[in-house]
Short mmCIF file of C-alpha atoms in Angstrom, two decimals:
data_model
loop_
_atom_site.label_atom_id
_atom_site.label_comp_id
_atom_site.label_asym_id
_atom_site.label_seq_id
_atom_site.Cartn_x
_atom_site.Cartn_y
_atom_site.Cartn_z
CA MET J 13 -12.02 -13.94 3.11
CA LYS J 14 -12.72 -15.79 6.35
CA LYS J 15 -9.45 -17.75 6.14
CA LEU J 16 -7.49 -14.54 5.53
CA ILE J 17 -9.09 -12.76 8.48
CA GLU J 18 -8.33 -15.69 10.79
CA ASN J 19 -4.69 -15.90 9.69
CA LEU J 20 -4.08 -12.14 9.92
CA THR J 21 -5.64 -12.02 13.39
CA GLN J 22 -3.49 -14.93 14.53
CA LYS J 23 -0.41 -13.03 13.30
CA GLY J 24 -1.30 -10.05 15.50
CA TYR J 25 -2.89 -7.65 13.01
CA HIS J 26 -6.05 -5.67 13.77
CA VAL J 27 -8.39 -6.61 10.94
CA HIS J 28 -11.31 -4.42 9.86
CA VAL J 29 -13.66 -5.49 7.05
CA PHE J 30 -15.82 -3.12 5.00
CA CYS J 31 -18.29 -3.61 2.18
CA ASP J 32 -17.12 -0.57 0.21
CA LYS J 33 -14.43 2.11 0.06
CA GLU J 34 -16.72 4.82 1.46
CA SER J 35 -17.35 3.01 4.74
CA ALA J 36 -13.66 2.12 5.04
CA ALA J 37 -12.64 5.75 4.46
CA ALA J 38 -15.20 6.98 7.01
CA TYR J 39 -13.79 4.58 9.62
CA MET J 40 -10.21 5.71 9.01
CA ASN J 41 -11.23 9.36 9.06
CA GLN J 42 -12.67 8.85 12.53
CA ALA J 43 -9.84 6.64 13.81
CA ILE J 44 -6.98 8.92 12.69
CA ASP J 45 -7.24 12.34 14.28
CA GLY J 46 -4.72 15.03 15.19
CA LYS J 47 -1.75 12.99 13.98
CA THR J 48 1.10 13.33 11.54
CA VAL J 49 0.20 11.02 8.67
CA GLY J 50 2.34 9.72 5.83
CA ILE J 51 0.94 8.11 2.69
CA GLY J 52 2.79 5.84 0.31
CA GLY J 53 2.24 5.76 -3.43
CA SER J 54 -1.21 4.18 -3.76
CA VAL J 55 -3.99 4.21 -6.32
CA THR J 56 -6.27 2.66 -3.69
CA VAL J 57 -5.73 5.61 -1.31
CA ARG J 58 -6.60 8.03 -4.11
CA GLN J 59 -9.73 6.07 -5.03
CA MET J 60 -10.83 6.19 -1.39
CA GLY J 61 -10.41 9.99 -1.21
CA LEU J 62 -8.36 9.71 1.96
CA TYR J 63 -5.95 12.60 1.42
CA PRO J 64 -8.45 15.50 1.44
CA MET J 65 -10.53 13.83 4.13
CA LEU J 66 -7.65 13.26 6.56
CA SER J 67 -5.94 16.58 5.74
CA ALA J 68 -8.87 18.45 7.29
CA HIS J 69 -7.79 17.41 10.81
CA ASN J 70 -4.32 15.83 10.49
CA ASP J 71 -0.90 16.92 9.21
CA VAL J 72 -0.73 14.71 6.11
CA CYS J 73 2.31 14.25 3.86
CA TRP J 74 1.99 12.48 0.51
CA HIS J 75 4.45 12.94 -2.34
CA ASP J 76 1.53 12.75 -4.82
CA GLU J 77 0.12 15.93 -3.23
CA LYS J 78 3.31 17.54 -1.96
CA PRO J 79 3.64 21.22 -1.03
CA GLU J 80 5.72 23.31 -3.41
CA GLU J 81 8.52 23.84 -0.90
CA LEU J 82 9.33 20.11 -0.72
CA THR J 83 10.95 17.93 -3.35
CA VAL J 84 9.39 14.53 -4.01
CA MET J 85 12.19 12.84 -2.07
CA GLU J 86 11.82 15.23 0.86
CA ALA J 87 8.09 14.51 0.96
CA ARG J 88 8.75 10.77 0.93
CA LYS J 89 11.21 11.09 3.82
CA LYS J 90 8.79 13.23 5.82
CA ALA J 91 6.00 10.70 5.23
CA THR J 92 8.11 7.80 6.52
CA SER J 93 8.73 9.63 9.81
CA SER J 94 5.03 10.24 10.51
CA GLU J 95 3.14 8.83 13.47
CA VAL J 96 0.72 7.03 11.14
CA TYR J 97 1.54 5.52 7.74
CA ILE J 98 -1.03 4.51 5.14
CA SER J 99 -0.43 2.34 2.11
CA SER J 100 -1.97 -0.41 0.08
CA VAL J 101 -0.26 -3.67 -0.89
CA ASN J 102 0.56 -5.38 -4.16
CA GLY J 103 -0.55 -8.78 -2.97
CA ILE J 104 -1.71 -10.58 0.15
CA SER J 105 -2.03 -14.33 0.61
CA GLU J 106 -4.91 -16.06 2.34
CA THR J 107 -2.23 -17.49 4.62
CA GLY J 108 -1.43 -13.94 5.79
CA GLU J 109 1.79 -12.92 4.01
CA ILE J 110 1.83 -9.34 2.70
CA VAL J 111 3.80 -8.53 -0.47
CA ASN J 112 4.97 -5.17 -1.81
CA ILE J 113 7.24 -4.15 -4.66
CA ASP J 114 8.74 -0.66 -4.56
CA ASN J 115 11.09 1.60 -6.49
CA THR J 116 12.80 4.00 -4.06
CA GLY J 117 11.98 1.83 -1.04
CA ASN J 118 10.19 4.53 0.95
CA ARG J 119 6.92 2.62 1.07
CA VAL J 120 8.33 -0.78 2.05
CA ALA J 121 10.61 0.88 4.60
CA ALA J 122 7.80 2.79 6.33
CA ILE J 123 5.51 -0.23 6.34
CA SER J 124 8.23 -2.29 8.02
CA PHE J 125 9.66 0.20 10.52
CA GLY J 126 9.19 3.69 11.93
CA PRO J 127 5.57 4.82 12.34
CA SER J 128 3.75 3.77 15.50
CA GLU J 129 0.63 2.88 13.48
CA VAL J 130 0.38 1.40 9.99
CA TYR J 131 -2.85 1.13 8.00
CA LEU J 132 -2.86 -1.15 4.97
CA VAL J 133 -5.92 -0.66 2.75
CA ILE J 134 -6.61 -3.73 0.62
CA GLY J 135 -9.24 -4.38 -2.04
CA ARG J 136 -10.45 -7.93 -2.66
CA ASN J 137 -8.58 -8.04 -5.98
CA LYS J 138 -5.27 -8.13 -4.07
CA ILE J 139 -6.12 -11.38 -2.22
CA CYS J 140 -4.31 -14.50 -3.48
CA PRO J 141 -4.46 -18.14 -2.36
CA ASP J 142 -0.82 -18.41 -1.21
CA LEU J 143 2.51 -16.59 -1.02
CA ALA J 144 3.66 -17.77 -4.46
CA SER J 145 0.56 -16.34 -6.14
CA ALA J 146 0.82 -13.10 -4.12
CA LEU J 147 4.42 -12.68 -5.31
CA ASP J 148 3.32 -13.46 -8.86
CA ARG J 149 0.55 -10.90 -8.63
CA ALA J 150 2.92 -8.21 -7.37
CA ARG J 151 5.43 -8.84 -10.16
CA ASN J 152 3.17 -9.63 -13.12
CA ILE J 153 0.01 -7.62 -12.45
CA ALA J 154 0.63 -4.71 -10.07
CA ALA J 155 4.12 -3.66 -11.20
CA PRO J 156 3.38 -3.57 -14.97
CA LEU J 157 0.12 -1.65 -14.43
CA ASN J 158 1.90 0.86 -12.20
CA ALA J 159 4.75 1.24 -14.71
CA GLN J 160 2.19 1.94 -17.42
CA ARG J 161 0.32 4.43 -15.20
CA LEU J 162 3.58 6.24 -14.47
CA LYS J 163 4.45 6.27 -18.20
CA ARG J 164 7.73 4.48 -17.64
CA LYS J 165 9.79 3.34 -20.60
CA THR J 166 10.00 -0.31 -19.60
CA PRO J 167 9.06 -3.51 -21.46
CA CYS J 168 6.27 -4.25 -18.99
CA ALA J 169 4.65 -0.83 -19.47
CA LEU J 170 3.96 -1.36 -23.18
CA LYS J 171 1.18 -3.92 -22.65
CA ALA J 172 1.07 -4.08 -18.85
CA ASP J 173 1.05 -7.83 -19.32
CA GLN J 174 3.95 -9.23 -17.27
CA CYS J 175 7.33 -8.58 -15.71
CA TYR J 176 10.25 -8.93 -18.11
CA ASP J 177 12.87 -8.68 -15.35
CA CYS J 178 14.44 -5.81 -17.29
CA ASN J 179 17.40 -3.67 -16.34
CA SER J 180 15.88 -0.49 -17.70
CA PRO J 181 16.92 2.70 -15.86
CA GLU J 182 13.17 3.39 -15.47
CA ARG J 183 12.45 0.05 -13.83
CA ILE J 184 10.12 0.52 -10.83
CA CYS J 185 10.40 -2.92 -9.21
CA ARG J 186 13.66 -2.56 -7.29
CA ASN J 187 12.63 -3.56 -3.74
CA LEU J 188 10.62 -6.56 -2.64
CA SER J 189 9.10 -6.84 0.83
CA VAL J 190 7.30 -9.80 2.36
CA LEU J 191 5.76 -9.47 5.82
CA TYR J 192 5.64 -13.08 7.00
CA GLU J 193 4.37 -11.95 10.39
CA ARG J 194 3.39 -8.61 11.92
CA PRO J 195 6.57 -6.60 12.54
CA THR J 196 7.18 -5.76 16.19
CA GLY J 197 7.15 -2.19 17.49
CA ALA J 198 4.01 -0.88 15.78
CA GLU J 199 0.26 -1.36 15.65
CA TYR J 200 -0.97 -2.66 12.31
CA HIS J 201 -4.48 -2.20 10.95
CA ILE J 202 -5.52 -4.23 7.92
CA ILE J 203 -8.46 -2.58 6.15
CA LEU J 204 -10.07 -5.23 3.94
CA ILE J 205 -12.58 -3.86 1.44
CA ASP J 206 -15.01 -6.05 -0.49
CA ASP J 207 -14.39 -4.18 -3.75
CA ASP J 208 -11.75 -4.09 -6.47
CA LEU J 209 -9.35 -1.22 -5.76
CA GLY J 210 -5.99 -0.17 -7.12
CA TYR J 211 -3.58 -2.45 -8.92
#
């Protein structure tokens, strides 16, 4: 992880390392206070228990926990316009490139532009040696597992074994984002957790 930390720091990210999800969540709960917070679709965020924790003292919008008066799309749009945005990633290379695959594009859009602060929570299982393997992980590990979790009728969801580059109407991998460097205009916090989290 040392190489990854060095490369991310050189690219301008604020890097924070934690031994477990509890200590990472406690740090974020203290760091994010009195803000509007958006959350992207993320199993890691759910495993960390961030939504109820942050909702106690922030205005948090997450389409997985949306209020009845909002549609899923309205909740996604509100989340992308928050002061702080939280998401995980589908893959990150030791050389510092960050990879995400998305369906509607709300998550990759908010990570790239809009919020003044972005927190990316990343378990050790997402770390790959290089960009090619991070892209491979996003396509052939994360996307099929997410399609299966979401009960999509796609070839990859049957066994969650690989991407079949399908053109199913229920395909979830429609947007690909690679952060080669830290985008300008926002403060980025990379939360590295020495535990396997999410897909």
